[in-house]
DNA sequence: TTGACATGCAAGTATTCTCTTGCCTATTAT
DNA sequence: ATAATAGGCAAGAGAATACTTGCATGTCAA
């Protein structure tokens, strides 16, 4: 989990993820072409993304294709978003109730306690 | 967004978030008491979390209460999880289809192309 | 084989983080 | 007022990161 957040903590690496999302399976050269980083910089960032399992590679002759792997992002969701969003959902539910109460004067919302 | 990921990229800070999630509104001293970091270390980490808007503070006399703010986590979800999970969902849908096809011999699933 | 292309590797430097140390201010209780 | 408690501030050391440079390896086409 540490490698994952560390990997995401750099703007250049997040840009790379966006590029791969827009066009998956790019080679190193293709990625470099549209970014103002040196090739070596991109290589090193890609290595960090690989270590975090956010990018998978496949060799094709002398080229190296890079593919996005969204699974670790899902892990973040389950460990750090789901768990922490409950208060927010509760707040939204309460807000909704209050709006409904104010608008129609009803105390119970449809569906009741659920 | 950069401050946010940077804030989450440290294990100590993630521990602090967990502590606040377990027991919201703790003072600096309370947080220190159960962590093997120095008070100054905790202070600095909390400052980073504040800068990322993950923690909100409230003064009470000479004490400082710390509250978790999950909204930035939701922002991560919308920018980095939602957007990237589609391939995964597609994969799951395909898997489901294949399972249904194998189990019942049907080619089309309910709901059609959608 | 030879030249061009795509990528790999490693060392050096500069920047940024993290942790520690030492002292200071503000509030509470006696 | 005094002591104890809760927290604040800032400089410095050490570690981790990010970026750059130079050269090396492997692959393709002619």
PDB file of C-alpha atoms (C1' of nucleotides) in Angstrom:
ATOM      1  CA  UNK A   1       0.000   0.000   0.000  1.00  0.00           C
ATOM      2  CA  UNK A   2       2.920   2.277   0.652  1.00  0.00           C
ATOM      3  CA  UNK A   3       4.415   1.815  -2.801  1.00  0.00           C
ATOM      4  CA  UNK A   4       0.992   2.516  -4.225  1.00  0.00           C
ATOM      5  CA  UNK A   5       0.455   5.878  -2.541  1.00  0.00           C
ATOM      6  CA  UNK A   6       4.070   6.834  -3.090  1.00  0.00           C
ATOM      7  CA  UNK A   7       3.612   6.102  -6.780  1.00  0.00           C
ATOM      8  CA  UNK A   8       0.527   8.288  -6.942  1.00  0.00           C
ATOM      9  CA  UNK A   9       2.171  11.112  -5.029  1.00  0.00           C
ATOM     10  CA  UNK A  10       4.020  12.465  -8.044  1.00  0.00           C
ATOM     11  CA  UNK A  11       2.327  14.653 -10.666  1.00  0.00           C
ATOM     12  CA  UNK A  12       4.462  13.272 -13.480  1.00  0.00           C
ATOM     13  CA  UNK A  13       3.466   9.736 -12.674  1.00  0.00           C
ATOM     14  CA  UNK A  14      -0.193  10.671 -12.469  1.00  0.00           C
ATOM     15  CA  UNK A  15       0.152  12.258 -15.892  1.00  0.00           C
ATOM     16  CA  UNK A  16       1.583   9.001 -17.186  1.00  0.00           C
ATOM     17  CA  UNK A  17      -1.407   7.116 -15.830  1.00  0.00           C
ATOM     18  CA  UNK A  18      -3.711   9.553 -17.568  1.00  0.00           C
ATOM     19  CA  UNK A  19      -1.855   9.091 -20.828  1.00  0.00           C
ATOM     20  CA  UNK A  20      -2.141   5.341 -20.572  1.00  0.00           C
ATOM     21  CA  UNK A  21      -5.790   5.658 -19.741  1.00  0.00           C
ATOM     22  CA  UNK A  22      -6.336   7.713 -22.863  1.00  0.00           C
ATOM     23  CA  UNK A  23      -4.303   5.304 -24.952  1.00  0.00           C
ATOM     24  CA  UNK A  24      -3.321   2.025 -23.387  1.00  0.00           C
ATOM     25  CA  UNK A  25      -0.354  -0.067 -24.420  1.00  0.00           C
ATOM     26  CA  UNK A  26       2.000   2.743 -25.432  1.00  0.00           C
ATOM     27  CA  UNK A  27       5.731   2.272 -25.769  1.00  0.00           C
ATOM     28  CA  UNK A  28       8.257   4.261 -23.796  1.00  0.00           C
ATOM     29  CA  UNK A  29       9.042   6.376 -26.836  1.00  0.00           C
ATOM     30  CA  UNK A  30       5.412   7.213 -27.469  1.00  0.00           C
ATOM     31  CA  UNK A  31       4.955   8.271 -23.881  1.00  0.00           C
ATOM     32  CA  UNK A  32       8.038  10.464 -24.013  1.00  0.00           C
ATOM     33  CA  UNK A  33       7.005  12.131 -27.239  1.00  0.00           C
ATOM     34  CA  UNK A  34       4.218  14.166 -25.687  1.00  0.00           C
ATOM     35  CA  UNK A  35       5.663  14.832 -22.259  1.00  0.00           C
ATOM     36  CA  UNK A  36       8.339  17.308 -21.362  1.00  0.00           C
ATOM     37  CA  UNK A  37      10.353  14.842 -19.348  1.00  0.00           C
ATOM     38  CA  UNK A  38      13.525  13.193 -20.467  1.00  0.00           C
ATOM     39  CA  UNK A  39      13.330   9.578 -21.533  1.00  0.00           C
ATOM     40  CA  UNK A  40      15.266   8.542 -18.455  1.00  0.00           C
ATOM     41  CA  UNK A  41      12.864  10.418 -16.246  1.00  0.00           C
ATOM     42  CA  UNK A  42       9.913   8.652 -17.800  1.00  0.00           C
ATOM     43  CA  UNK A  43      11.684   5.301 -17.465  1.00  0.00           C
ATOM     44  CA  UNK A  44      12.248   5.835 -13.778  1.00  0.00           C
ATOM     45  CA  UNK A  45       8.680   6.947 -13.162  1.00  0.00           C
ATOM     46  CA  UNK A  46       7.369   3.939 -15.049  1.00  0.00           C
ATOM     47  CA  UNK A  47       9.529   1.702 -12.878  1.00  0.00           C
ATOM     48  CA  UNK A  48       7.869   3.164  -9.788  1.00  0.00           C
ATOM     49  CA  UNK A  49       4.440   2.606 -11.310  1.00  0.00           C
ATOM     50  CA  UNK A  50       5.405  -0.965 -12.125  1.00  0.00           C
ATOM     51  CA  UNK A  51       6.603  -1.551  -8.578  1.00  0.00           C
ATOM     52  CA  UNK A  52       3.196  -0.348  -7.397  1.00  0.00           C
ATOM     53  CA  UNK A  53       1.562  -2.733  -9.849  1.00  0.00           C
ATOM     54  CA  UNK A  54      -0.237   0.135 -11.522  1.00  0.00           C
ATOM     55  CA  UNK A  55       1.432  -0.564 -14.841  1.00  0.00           C
ATOM     56  CA  UNK A  56       2.135  -3.902 -16.496  1.00  0.00           C
ATOM     57  CA  UNK A  57       4.610  -4.275 -19.326  1.00  0.00           C
ATOM     58  CA  UNK A  58       4.934  -6.528 -22.308  1.00  0.00           C
ATOM     59  CA  UNK A  59       7.906  -6.784 -24.623  1.00  0.00           C
ATOM     60  CA  UNK A  60       7.430  -6.695 -28.369  1.00  0.00           C
ATOM     61  CA  UNK A  61      10.733  -6.967 -30.129  1.00  0.00           C
ATOM     62  CA  UNK A  62      12.800  -3.973 -29.133  1.00  0.00           C
ATOM     63  CA  UNK A  63       9.748  -2.136 -27.860  1.00  0.00           C
ATOM     64  CA  UNK A  64       8.168  -2.192 -24.441  1.00  0.00           C
ATOM     65  CA  UNK A  65       4.431  -1.772 -24.196  1.00  0.00           C
ATOM     66  CA  UNK A  66       2.892  -0.320 -21.055  1.00  0.00           C
ATOM     67  CA  UNK A  67      -0.568  -1.215 -19.859  1.00  0.00           C
ATOM     68  CA  UNK A  68      -2.602   0.289 -17.081  1.00  0.00           C
ATOM     69  CA  UNK A  69      -3.708  -1.943 -14.233  1.00  0.00           C
ATOM     70  CA  UNK A  70      -6.583  -0.380 -12.286  1.00  0.00           C
ATOM     71  CA  UNK A  71      -6.794  -3.096  -9.634  1.00  0.00           C
ATOM     72  CA  UNK A  72      -4.617  -1.299  -7.065  1.00  0.00           C
ATOM     73  CA  UNK A  73      -6.876   1.725  -7.406  1.00  0.00           C
ATOM     74  CA  UNK A  74      -9.766  -0.484  -6.479  1.00  0.00           C
ATOM     75  CA  UNK A  75      -7.793  -1.572  -3.435  1.00  0.00           C
ATOM     76  CA  UNK A  76      -7.466   2.049  -2.407  1.00  0.00           C
ATOM     77  CA  UNK A  77     -11.183   2.419  -2.776  1.00  0.00           C
ATOM     78  CA  UNK A  78     -11.913  -0.500  -0.524  1.00  0.00           C
ATOM     79  CA  UNK A  79      -9.403   0.416   2.123  1.00  0.00           C
ATOM     80  CA  UNK A  80      -9.528   4.215   2.151  1.00  0.00           C
ATOM     81  CA  UNK A  81     -12.700   5.475   0.489  1.00  0.00           C
ATOM     82  CA  UNK A  82     -15.437   3.022   1.400  1.00  0.00           C
ATOM     83  CA  UNK A  83     -14.381   2.954   4.997  1.00  0.00           C
ATOM     84  CA  UNK A  84     -14.214   6.708   5.389  1.00  0.00           C
ATOM     85  CA  UNK A  85     -17.185   7.812   3.377  1.00  0.00           C
ATOM     86  CA  UNK A  86     -19.823   6.604   5.760  1.00  0.00           C
ATOM     87  CA  UNK A  87     -20.043   9.868   7.723  1.00  0.00           C
ATOM     88  CA  UNK A  88     -20.480  11.675   4.450  1.00  0.00           C
ATOM     89  CA  UNK A  89     -23.238   9.381   3.296  1.00  0.00           C
ATOM     90  CA  UNK A  90     -24.958   9.762   6.639  1.00  0.00           C
ATOM     91  CA  UNK A  91     -24.728  13.529   6.309  1.00  0.00           C
ATOM     92  CA  UNK A  92     -26.205  13.403   2.830  1.00  0.00           C
ATOM     93  CA  UNK A  93     -29.008  11.139   3.995  1.00  0.00           C
ATOM     94  CA  UNK A  94     -29.791  13.510   6.857  1.00  0.00           C
ATOM     95  CA  UNK A  95     -29.747  16.461   4.514  1.00  0.00           C
ATOM     96  CA  UNK A  96     -32.118  14.700   2.150  1.00  0.00           C
ATOM     97  CA  UNK A  97     -34.477  13.935   5.016  1.00  0.00           C
ATOM     98  CA  UNK A  98     -34.492  17.491   6.179  1.00  0.00           C
ATOM     99  CA  UNK A  99     -35.200  18.755   2.664  1.00  0.00           C
ATOM    100  CA  UNK A 100     -38.067  16.323   2.292  1.00  0.00           C
ATOM    101  CA  UNK A 101     -39.425  17.223   5.683  1.00  0.00           C
ATOM    102  CA  UNK A 102     -39.281  20.899   4.924  1.00  0.00           C
ATOM    103  CA  UNK A 103     -40.798  20.546   1.451  1.00  0.00           C
ATOM    104  CA  UNK A 104     -43.747  18.303   2.223  1.00  0.00           C
ATOM    105  CA  UNK A 105     -44.086  18.439   5.935  1.00  0.00           C
ATOM    106  CA  UNK A 106     -43.770  14.645   6.184  1.00  0.00           C
ATOM    107  CA  UNK A 107     -41.700  13.123   8.971  1.00  0.00           C
ATOM    108  CA  UNK A 108     -40.968   9.739   7.432  1.00  0.00           C
ATOM    109  CA  UNK A 109     -39.323   9.325   4.050  1.00  0.00           C
ATOM    110  CA  UNK A 110     -40.447   6.634   1.697  1.00  0.00           C
ATOM    111  CA  UNK A 111     -38.787   3.369   2.496  1.00  0.00           C
ATOM    112  CA  UNK A 112     -38.692   4.168   6.186  1.00  0.00           C
ATOM    113  CA  UNK A 113     -35.727   3.122   8.298  1.00  0.00           C
ATOM    114  CA  UNK A 114     -34.350   0.728   5.649  1.00  0.00           C
TER     115      UNK A 114
ATOM    116  CA  UNK B   1      -4.576  17.017  -5.536  1.00  0.00           C
ATOM    117  CA  UNK B   2      -0.847  16.875  -5.109  1.00  0.00           C
ATOM    118  CA  UNK B   3      -0.960  17.765  -1.437  1.00  0.00           C
ATOM    119  CA  UNK B   4      -3.613  15.124  -0.998  1.00  0.00           C
ATOM    120  CA  UNK B   5      -1.629  12.227  -2.437  1.00  0.00           C
ATOM    121  CA  UNK B   6       1.540  13.445  -0.770  1.00  0.00           C
ATOM    122  CA  UNK B   7      -0.300  13.440   2.526  1.00  0.00           C
ATOM    123  CA  UNK B   8      -1.474   9.885   2.013  1.00  0.00           C
ATOM    124  CA  UNK B   9       1.952   8.688   0.926  1.00  0.00           C
ATOM    125  CA  UNK B  10       3.289   8.374   4.472  1.00  0.00           C
ATOM    126  CA  UNK B  11       2.481   5.390   6.694  1.00  0.00           C
ATOM    127  CA  UNK B  12       2.535   7.486   9.848  1.00  0.00           C
ATOM    128  CA  UNK B  13      -0.019   9.880   8.456  1.00  0.00           C
ATOM    129  CA  UNK B  14      -2.255   7.043   7.311  1.00  0.00           C
ATOM    130  CA  UNK B  15      -2.077   5.654  10.830  1.00  0.00           C
ATOM    131  CA  UNK B  16      -3.194   9.018  12.158  1.00  0.00           C
ATOM    132  CA  UNK B  17      -6.186   8.970   9.824  1.00  0.00           C
ATOM    133  CA  UNK B  18      -7.086   5.516  11.072  1.00  0.00           C
ATOM    134  CA  UNK B  19      -6.838   6.674  14.659  1.00  0.00           C
ATOM    135  CA  UNK B  20      -9.114   9.600  13.982  1.00  0.00           C
ATOM    136  CA  UNK B  21     -11.515   7.336  12.184  1.00  0.00           C
ATOM    137  CA  UNK B  22     -11.664   5.064  15.203  1.00  0.00           C
ATOM    138  CA  UNK B  23     -12.061   8.009  17.550  1.00  0.00           C
ATOM    139  CA  UNK B  24     -12.718  11.389  16.005  1.00  0.00           C
ATOM    140  CA  UNK B  25     -11.925  14.708  17.641  1.00  0.00           C
ATOM    141  CA  UNK B  26      -8.806  13.671  19.539  1.00  0.00           C
ATOM    142  CA  UNK B  27      -6.296  16.138  20.884  1.00  0.00           C
ATOM    143  CA  UNK B  28      -2.641  16.133  19.912  1.00  0.00           C
ATOM    144  CA  UNK B  29      -1.717  14.597  23.235  1.00  0.00           C
ATOM    145  CA  UNK B  30      -4.218  11.794  22.889  1.00  0.00           C
ATOM    146  CA  UNK B  31      -2.938  10.971  19.451  1.00  0.00           C
ATOM    147  CA  UNK B  32       0.650  10.924  20.657  1.00  0.00           C
ATOM    148  CA  UNK B  33      -0.132   8.710  23.608  1.00  0.00           C
ATOM    149  CA  UNK B  34      -0.707   5.583  21.545  1.00  0.00           C
ATOM    150  CA  UNK B  35       1.769   6.140  18.748  1.00  0.00           C
ATOM    151  CA  UNK B  36       5.504   5.740  18.902  1.00  0.00           C
ATOM    152  CA  UNK B  37       6.207   9.065  17.303  1.00  0.00           C
ATOM    153  CA  UNK B  38       7.408  12.137  19.102  1.00  0.00           C
ATOM    154  CA  UNK B  39       4.924  14.919  19.696  1.00  0.00           C
ATOM    155  CA  UNK B  40       6.720  17.100  17.186  1.00  0.00           C
ATOM    156  CA  UNK B  41       6.562  14.379  14.610  1.00  0.00           C
ATOM    157  CA  UNK B  42       2.836  14.005  15.086  1.00  0.00           C
ATOM    158  CA  UNK B  43       2.410  17.779  14.932  1.00  0.00           C
ATOM    159  CA  UNK B  44       4.200  17.963  11.614  1.00  0.00           C
ATOM    160  CA  UNK B  45       2.247  15.080  10.143  1.00  0.00           C
ATOM    161  CA  UNK B  46      -1.008  16.629  11.271  1.00  0.00           C
ATOM    162  CA  UNK B  47       0.020  19.860   9.594  1.00  0.00           C
ATOM    163  CA  UNK B  48       0.454  17.987   6.325  1.00  0.00           C
ATOM    164  CA  UNK B  49      -2.947  16.370   6.746  1.00  0.00           C
ATOM    165  CA  UNK B  50      -4.449  19.772   7.448  1.00  0.00           C
ATOM    166  CA  UNK B  51      -2.849  21.241   4.354  1.00  0.00           C
ATOM    167  CA  UNK B  52      -4.455  18.429   2.367  1.00  0.00           C
ATOM    168  CA  UNK B  53      -7.777  19.242   4.028  1.00  0.00           C
ATOM    169  CA  UNK B  54      -8.019  15.724   5.385  1.00  0.00           C
ATOM    170  CA  UNK B  55      -8.076  16.962   8.959  1.00  0.00           C
ATOM    171  CA  UNK B  56      -9.907  19.942  10.414  1.00  0.00           C
ATOM    172  CA  UNK B  57      -9.030  21.403  13.780  1.00  0.00           C
ATOM    173  CA  UNK B  58     -10.911  23.176  16.510  1.00  0.00           C
ATOM    174  CA  UNK B  59      -9.410  24.888  19.534  1.00  0.00           C
ATOM    175  CA  UNK B  60     -10.798  24.238  22.975  1.00  0.00           C
ATOM    176  CA  UNK B  61      -8.885  26.153  25.583  1.00  0.00           C
ATOM    177  CA  UNK B  62      -5.307  25.012  25.470  1.00  0.00           C
ATOM    178  CA  UNK B  63      -6.282  21.856  23.591  1.00  0.00           C
ATOM    179  CA  UNK B  64      -6.564  21.306  19.880  1.00  0.00           C
ATOM    180  CA  UNK B  65      -9.148  18.847  18.633  1.00  0.00           C
ATOM    181  CA  UNK B  66      -8.606  17.067  15.341  1.00  0.00           C
ATOM    182  CA  UNK B  67     -11.441  15.911  13.111  1.00  0.00           C
ATOM    183  CA  UNK B  68     -11.353  13.770  10.036  1.00  0.00           C
ATOM    184  CA  UNK B  69     -12.639  15.215   6.775  1.00  0.00           C
ATOM    185  CA  UNK B  70     -13.414  12.489   4.252  1.00  0.00           C
ATOM    186  CA  UNK B  71     -14.366  14.816   1.397  1.00  0.00           C
ATOM    187  CA  UNK B  72     -10.928  14.816  -0.261  1.00  0.00           C
ATOM    188  CA  UNK B  73     -11.038  11.020  -0.283  1.00  0.00           C
ATOM    189  CA  UNK B  74     -14.257  11.274  -2.208  1.00  0.00           C
ATOM    190  CA  UNK B  75     -12.486  13.560  -4.648  1.00  0.00           C
ATOM    191  CA  UNK B  76      -9.865  10.878  -5.187  1.00  0.00           C
ATOM    192  CA  UNK B  77     -12.631   8.429  -5.874  1.00  0.00           C
ATOM    193  CA  UNK B  78     -14.220  10.603  -8.496  1.00  0.00           C
ATOM    194  CA  UNK B  79     -10.992  11.524 -10.210  1.00  0.00           C
ATOM    195  CA  UNK B  80      -8.928   8.351  -9.909  1.00  0.00           C
ATOM    196  CA  UNK B  81     -11.125   5.376  -9.119  1.00  0.00           C
ATOM    197  CA  UNK B  82     -14.366   5.904 -11.021  1.00  0.00           C
ATOM    198  CA  UNK B  83     -12.549   6.889 -14.136  1.00  0.00           C
ATOM    199  CA  UNK B  84     -10.155   3.956 -14.136  1.00  0.00           C
ATOM    200  CA  UNK B  85     -12.405   1.156 -12.983  1.00  0.00           C
ATOM    201  CA  UNK B  86     -14.385   0.792 -16.182  1.00  0.00           C
ATOM    202  CA  UNK B  87     -12.087  -1.819 -17.733  1.00  0.00           C
ATOM    203  CA  UNK B  88     -12.393  -3.813 -14.554  1.00  0.00           C
ATOM    204  CA  UNK B  89     -16.155  -3.604 -14.582  1.00  0.00           C
ATOM    205  CA  UNK B  90     -16.186  -4.646 -18.198  1.00  0.00           C
ATOM    206  CA  UNK B  91     -13.992  -7.607 -17.346  1.00  0.00           C
ATOM    207  CA  UNK B  92     -16.318  -8.608 -14.535  1.00  0.00           C
ATOM    208  CA  UNK B  93     -19.340  -8.277 -16.778  1.00  0.00           C
ATOM    209  CA  UNK B  94     -17.700 -10.449 -19.398  1.00  0.00           C
ATOM    210  CA  UNK B  95     -16.774 -13.010 -16.800  1.00  0.00           C
ATOM    211  CA  UNK B  96     -20.333 -13.054 -15.548  1.00  0.00           C
ATOM    212  CA  UNK B  97     -21.618 -13.541 -19.045  1.00  0.00           C
ATOM    213  CA  UNK B  98     -19.292 -16.416 -19.645  1.00  0.00           C
ATOM    214  CA  UNK B  99     -20.317 -18.062 -16.422  1.00  0.00           C
ATOM    215  CA  UNK B 100     -23.982 -17.687 -17.304  1.00  0.00           C
ATOM    216  CA  UNK B 101     -23.389 -18.991 -20.798  1.00  0.00           C
ATOM    217  CA  UNK B 102     -21.490 -21.999 -19.529  1.00  0.00           C
ATOM    218  CA  UNK B 103     -24.039 -22.762 -16.838  1.00  0.00           C
ATOM    219  CA  UNK B 104     -27.235 -22.453 -18.829  1.00  0.00           C
ATOM    220  CA  UNK B 105     -26.085 -22.601 -22.410  1.00  0.00           C
ATOM    221  CA  UNK B 106     -27.731 -19.255 -23.227  1.00  0.00           C
ATOM    222  CA  UNK B 107     -25.869 -16.823 -25.478  1.00  0.00           C
ATOM    223  CA  UNK B 108     -27.591 -13.587 -24.493  1.00  0.00           C
ATOM    224  CA  UNK B 109     -27.822 -12.307 -20.958  1.00  0.00           C
ATOM    225  CA  UNK B 110     -30.873 -10.511 -19.701  1.00  0.00           C
ATOM    226  CA  UNK B 111     -30.791  -6.861 -20.562  1.00  0.00           C
ATOM    227  CA  UNK B 112     -29.170  -7.404 -23.923  1.00  0.00           C
ATOM    228  CA  UNK B 113     -26.558  -5.059 -25.315  1.00  0.00           C
ATOM    229  CA  UNK B 114     -27.327  -2.056 -23.106  1.00  0.00           C
TER     230      UNK B 114
ATOM    231  C1'  DT C   1      27.333  -6.526 -41.426  1.00  0.00           C
ATOM    232  C1'  DT C   2      26.223  -1.758 -40.705  1.00  0.00           C
ATOM    233  C1'  DG C   3      23.527   2.067 -39.269  1.00  0.00           C
ATOM    234  C1'  DA C   4      19.436   3.633 -37.074  1.00  0.00           C
ATOM    235  C1'  DC C   5      16.240   3.053 -33.525  1.00  0.00           C
ATOM    236  C1'  DA C   6      14.270   1.625 -28.804  1.00  0.00           C
ATOM    237  C1'  DT C   7      15.488   0.878 -24.451  1.00  0.00           C
ATOM    238  C1'  DG C   8      18.720  -0.225 -20.188  1.00  0.00           C
ATOM    239  C1'  DC C   9      22.050   0.886 -16.637  1.00  0.00           C
ATOM    240  C1'  DA C  10      24.705   3.606 -13.308  1.00  0.00           C
ATOM    241  C1'  DA C  11      26.715   7.469 -11.015  1.00  0.00           C
ATOM    242  C1'  DG C  12      26.291  12.338  -9.500  1.00  0.00           C
ATOM    243  C1'  DT C  13      23.732  16.229  -8.000  1.00  0.00           C
ATOM    244  C1'  DA C  14      19.988  18.864  -6.296  1.00  0.00           C
ATOM    245  C1'  DT C  15      15.835  18.943  -4.053  1.00  0.00           C
ATOM    246  C1'  DT C  16      12.498  17.464  -0.825  1.00  0.00           C
ATOM    247  C1'  DC C  17      11.029  14.729   3.384  1.00  0.00           C
ATOM    248  C1'  DT C  18      11.282  13.161   7.848  1.00  0.00           C
ATOM    249  C1'  DC C  19      12.832  13.177  12.320  1.00  0.00           C
ATOM    250  C1'  DT C  20      15.067  15.244  16.192  1.00  0.00           C
ATOM    251  C1'  DT C  21      16.507  18.826  19.454  1.00  0.00           C
ATOM    252  C1'  DG C  22      15.874  22.790  22.163  1.00  0.00           C
ATOM    253  C1'  DC C  23      13.413  26.436  23.660  1.00  0.00           C
ATOM    254  C1'  DC C  24       9.090  29.279  23.752  1.00  0.00           C
ATOM    255  C1'  DT C  25       3.962  30.635  24.589  1.00  0.00           C
ATOM    256  C1'  DA C  26      -0.663  29.866  26.350  1.00  0.00           C
ATOM    257  C1'  DT C  27      -3.948  27.811  29.504  1.00  0.00           C
ATOM    258  C1'  DT C  28      -5.391  25.437  33.686  1.00  0.00           C
ATOM    259  C1'  DA C  29      -5.258  24.276  38.601  1.00  0.00           C
ATOM    260  C1'  DT C  30      -3.447  24.997  43.281  1.00  0.00           C
TER     261       DT C  30
ATOM    262  C1'  DA D   1       1.715  33.808  41.657  1.00  0.00           C
ATOM    263  C1'  DT D   2       3.434  29.256  40.693  1.00  0.00           C
ATOM    264  C1'  DA D   3       3.681  24.844  38.784  1.00  0.00           C
ATOM    265  C1'  DA D   4       1.956  21.631  35.603  1.00  0.00           C
ATOM    266  C1'  DT D   5      -0.112  20.747  31.271  1.00  0.00           C
ATOM    267  C1'  DA D   6      -0.985  21.336  26.125  1.00  0.00           C
ATOM    268  C1'  DG D   7       0.817  22.886  22.317  1.00  0.00           C
ATOM    269  C1'  DG D   8       3.999  26.028  18.919  1.00  0.00           C
ATOM    270  C1'  DC D   9       8.203  27.330  16.418  1.00  0.00           C
ATOM    271  C1'  DA D  10      12.472  26.793  14.039  1.00  0.00           C
ATOM    272  C1'  DA D  11      16.987  25.097  12.834  1.00  0.00           C
ATOM    273  C1'  DG D  12      19.799  21.118  11.608  1.00  0.00           C
ATOM    274  C1'  DA D  13      21.044  16.208  10.437  1.00  0.00           C
ATOM    275  C1'  DG D  14      20.051  12.269   7.836  1.00  0.00           C
ATOM    276  C1'  DA D  15      17.446   9.825   4.444  1.00  0.00           C
ATOM    277  C1'  DA D  16      14.728   9.407   0.460  1.00  0.00           C
ATOM    278  C1'  DT D  17      13.423  11.391  -4.218  1.00  0.00           C
ATOM    279  C1'  DA D  18      13.818  13.301  -8.615  1.00  0.00           C
ATOM    280  C1'  DC D  19      16.452  14.747 -12.317  1.00  0.00           C
ATOM    281  C1'  DT D  20      20.463  14.693 -15.306  1.00  0.00           C
ATOM    282  C1'  DT D  21      24.412  12.821 -17.921  1.00  0.00           C
ATOM    283  C1'  DG D  22      27.008   9.442 -20.414  1.00  0.00           C
ATOM    284  C1'  DC D  23      27.562   5.211 -22.138  1.00  0.00           C
ATOM    285  C1'  DA D  24      25.918   0.281 -23.095  1.00  0.00           C
ATOM    286  C1'  DT D  25      22.827  -3.366 -24.964  1.00  0.00           C
ATOM    287  C1'  DG D  26      19.536  -5.340 -27.980  1.00  0.00           C
ATOM    288  C1'  DT D  27      16.619  -5.257 -32.270  1.00  0.00           C
ATOM    289  C1'  DC D  28      15.265  -4.098 -36.897  1.00  0.00           C
ATOM    290  C1'  DA D  29      16.039  -2.852 -41.808  1.00  0.00           C
ATOM    291  C1'  DA D  30      18.942  -2.354 -45.830  1.00  0.00           C
TER     292       DA D  30
END
